[in-house]
mmCIF file of C-alpha atoms in Angstrom:
data_model
loop_
_atom_site.group_PDB
_atom_site.id
_atom_site.type_symbol
_atom_site.label_atom_id
_atom_site.label_comp_id
_atom_site.label_asym_id
_atom_site.label_seq_id
_atom_site.Cartn_x
_atom_site.Cartn_y
_atom_site.Cartn_z
ATOM 1 C CA MET A 1 127.700 9.440 13.583
ATOM 2 C CA PRO A 2 130.005 6.839 13.175
ATOM 3 C CA ARG A 3 129.847 3.730 14.809
ATOM 4 C CA ASP A 4 133.451 3.523 16.663
ATOM 5 C CA LEU A 5 132.955 6.824 18.314
ATOM 6 C CA LYS A 6 134.666 7.112 21.506
ATOM 7 C CA HIS A 7 133.497 8.602 24.316
ATOM 8 C CA TYR A 8 136.078 10.104 26.784
ATOM 9 C CA ASN A 9 135.863 10.863 30.536
ATOM 10 C CA MET A 10 137.722 12.795 33.008
ATOM 11 C CA LEU A 11 140.011 11.158 35.793
ATOM 12 C CA ILE A 12 139.305 13.143 38.866
ATOM 13 C CA ASN A 13 140.260 11.423 42.328
ATOM 14 C CA GLY A 14 141.054 8.194 40.783
ATOM 15 C CA GLU A 15 137.486 8.258 38.867
ATOM 16 C CA TRP A 16 136.784 8.180 35.433
ATOM 17 C CA VAL A 17 134.136 10.806 35.321
ATOM 18 C CA GLN A 18 131.713 12.647 32.969
ATOM 19 C CA ALA A 19 131.704 16.185 33.285
ATOM 20 C CA SER A 20 129.881 17.654 36.407
ATOM 21 C CA ASP A 21 126.853 19.412 34.430
ATOM 22 C CA ALA A 22 127.085 16.332 31.464
ATOM 23 C CA GLY A 23 128.440 19.075 28.386
ATOM 24 C CA THR A 24 130.910 17.263 25.870
ATOM 25 C CA PHE A 25 132.343 18.525 22.860
ATOM 26 C CA GLU A 26 133.318 16.569 19.751
ATOM 27 C CA SER A 27 136.710 16.424 18.265
ATOM 28 C CA ILE A 28 136.463 16.183 14.062
ATOM 29 C CA ASP A 29 139.033 13.854 12.467
ATOM 30 C CA PRO A 30 140.767 16.447 9.980
ATOM 31 C CA SER A 31 141.264 13.397 7.508
ATOM 32 C CA THR A 32 137.381 12.954 6.884
ATOM 33 C CA GLY A 33 135.792 15.719 8.656
ATOM 34 C CA MET A 34 134.015 13.558 10.575
ATOM 35 C CA VAL A 35 133.259 13.473 14.347
ATOM 36 C CA TRP A 36 135.279 10.406 15.752
ATOM 37 C CA ALA A 37 135.179 11.276 19.812
ATOM 38 C CA THR A 38 133.049 13.055 22.369
ATOM 39 C CA PHE A 39 135.268 14.316 25.784
ATOM 40 C CA PRO A 40 133.814 16.197 29.049
ATOM 41 C CA GLU A 41 133.413 20.046 28.601
ATOM 42 C CA ALA A 42 135.020 20.784 32.208
ATOM 43 C CA THR A 43 133.231 23.147 34.447
ATOM 44 C CA GLU A 44 135.005 25.052 36.944
ATOM 45 C CA GLN A 45 133.492 22.654 39.304
ATOM 46 C CA ASP A 46 135.561 19.783 37.780
ATOM 47 C CA VAL A 47 138.593 21.975 37.319
ATOM 48 C CA ASP A 48 138.381 22.606 41.268
ATOM 49 C CA ALA A 49 137.389 19.125 41.957
ATOM 50 C CA ALA A 50 140.848 17.586 40.036
ATOM 51 C CA VAL A 51 142.623 20.484 41.595
ATOM 52 C CA GLU A 52 141.672 19.576 45.345
ATOM 53 C CA ALA A 53 141.902 15.525 44.734
ATOM 54 C CA ALA A 54 145.764 16.715 43.554
ATOM 55 C CA HIS A 55 146.851 18.890 46.435
ATOM 56 C CA GLY A 56 144.929 16.274 48.750
ATOM 57 C CA ALA A 57 147.098 13.231 46.983
ATOM 58 C CA PHE A 58 150.372 15.572 47.403
ATOM 59 C CA GLU A 59 149.593 16.495 50.862
ATOM 60 C CA SER A 60 148.785 12.623 51.475
ATOM 61 C CA SER A 61 150.372 10.549 54.354
ATOM 62 C CA GLU A 62 151.416 8.151 51.926
ATOM 63 C CA TRP A 63 152.956 10.220 49.030
ATOM 64 C CA ARG A 64 154.539 12.352 52.057
ATOM 65 C CA ASN A 65 156.053 9.734 53.762
ATOM 66 C CA MET A 66 157.787 7.943 50.754
ATOM 67 C CA SER A 67 161.256 7.882 50.468
ATOM 68 C CA PRO A 68 162.467 10.303 47.612
ATOM 69 C CA THR A 69 163.751 6.630 45.943
ATOM 70 C CA GLN A 70 160.259 5.420 46.547
ATOM 71 C CA ARG A 71 158.914 8.737 44.761
ATOM 72 C CA GLY A 72 161.494 8.082 42.089
ATOM 73 C CA ARG A 73 159.557 4.442 41.426
ATOM 74 C CA CYS A 74 156.372 5.947 41.029
ATOM 75 C CA LEU A 75 157.471 8.816 38.610
ATOM 76 C CA ARG A 76 159.588 6.138 36.723
ATOM 77 C CA ARG A 77 156.315 3.873 36.606
ATOM 78 C CA LEU A 78 154.626 6.545 34.966
ATOM 79 C CA ALA A 79 156.952 7.390 32.267
ATOM 80 C CA ASP A 80 156.988 3.660 31.299
ATOM 81 C CA ILE A 81 153.029 3.379 30.784
ATOM 82 C CA LEU A 82 153.561 6.323 28.418
ATOM 83 C CA GLU A 83 156.234 4.764 26.801
ATOM 84 C CA GLU A 84 154.274 1.507 26.496
ATOM 85 C CA ASN A 85 151.386 3.277 25.088
ATOM 86 C CA ALA A 86 153.063 5.755 22.897
ATOM 87 C CA ASP A 87 151.473 4.510 19.589
ATOM 88 C CA LEU A 88 148.162 4.622 20.684
ATOM 89 C CA LEU A 89 148.689 8.315 22.251
ATOM 90 C CA GLY A 90 149.966 9.045 18.993
ATOM 91 C CA ALA A 91 147.266 7.534 17.255
ATOM 92 C CA THR A 92 144.736 9.517 19.210
ATOM 93 C CA GLU A 93 146.665 12.722 18.708
ATOM 94 C CA THR A 94 146.999 12.043 14.866
ATOM 95 C CA LYS A 95 143.077 11.290 14.464
ATOM 96 C CA ASP A 96 142.652 14.286 16.714
ATOM 97 C CA THR A 97 144.853 17.293 14.964
ATOM 98 C CA GLY A 98 145.386 15.661 11.643
ATOM 99 C CA LYS A 99 149.282 15.784 12.357
ATOM 100 C CA LEU A 100 151.297 13.078 10.895
ATOM 101 C CA TYR A 101 151.716 9.715 12.729
ATOM 102 C CA ARG A 102 155.762 9.935 12.575
ATOM 103 C CA GLU A 103 155.373 13.398 14.399
ATOM 104 C CA THR A 104 153.293 12.099 16.972
ATOM 105 C CA ARG A 105 154.578 9.019 17.510
ATOM 106 C CA THR A 106 158.098 10.460 17.838
ATOM 107 C CA GLN A 107 156.346 13.203 20.258
ATOM 108 C CA THR A 108 154.516 10.445 22.545
ATOM 109 C CA THR A 109 157.654 8.477 22.394
ATOM 110 C CA TYR A 110 159.687 11.396 24.088
ATOM 111 C CA LEU A 111 156.748 12.422 26.254
ATOM 112 C CA SER A 112 157.882 9.857 28.862
ATOM 113 C CA ASP A 113 161.410 11.850 29.334
ATOM 114 C CA PHE A 114 159.736 14.983 30.935
#
């Protein structure tokens, strides 16, 4: 295993967590054939927890009491964060899939438009 092996977690209810059963899967860098990262393999319980957390956030009084303008600011800030990290996201997607960086970088640049 390479020394720079990355280990990712899932963001559920504001916390970075592993799979509830500690299951993981490896991603192979197509350009080298080597494992470059491990990811949590979400269980049904993990998916349920994520959906429950998202629903709870959506139904929370904090979100519900925001004006459309305030919600828009939140969504625009998320778009800004995606745009600010387009290089990293593009490089990560290239490493994971083997697609050309110029393609993944372009795709991650306009991701914030959605």
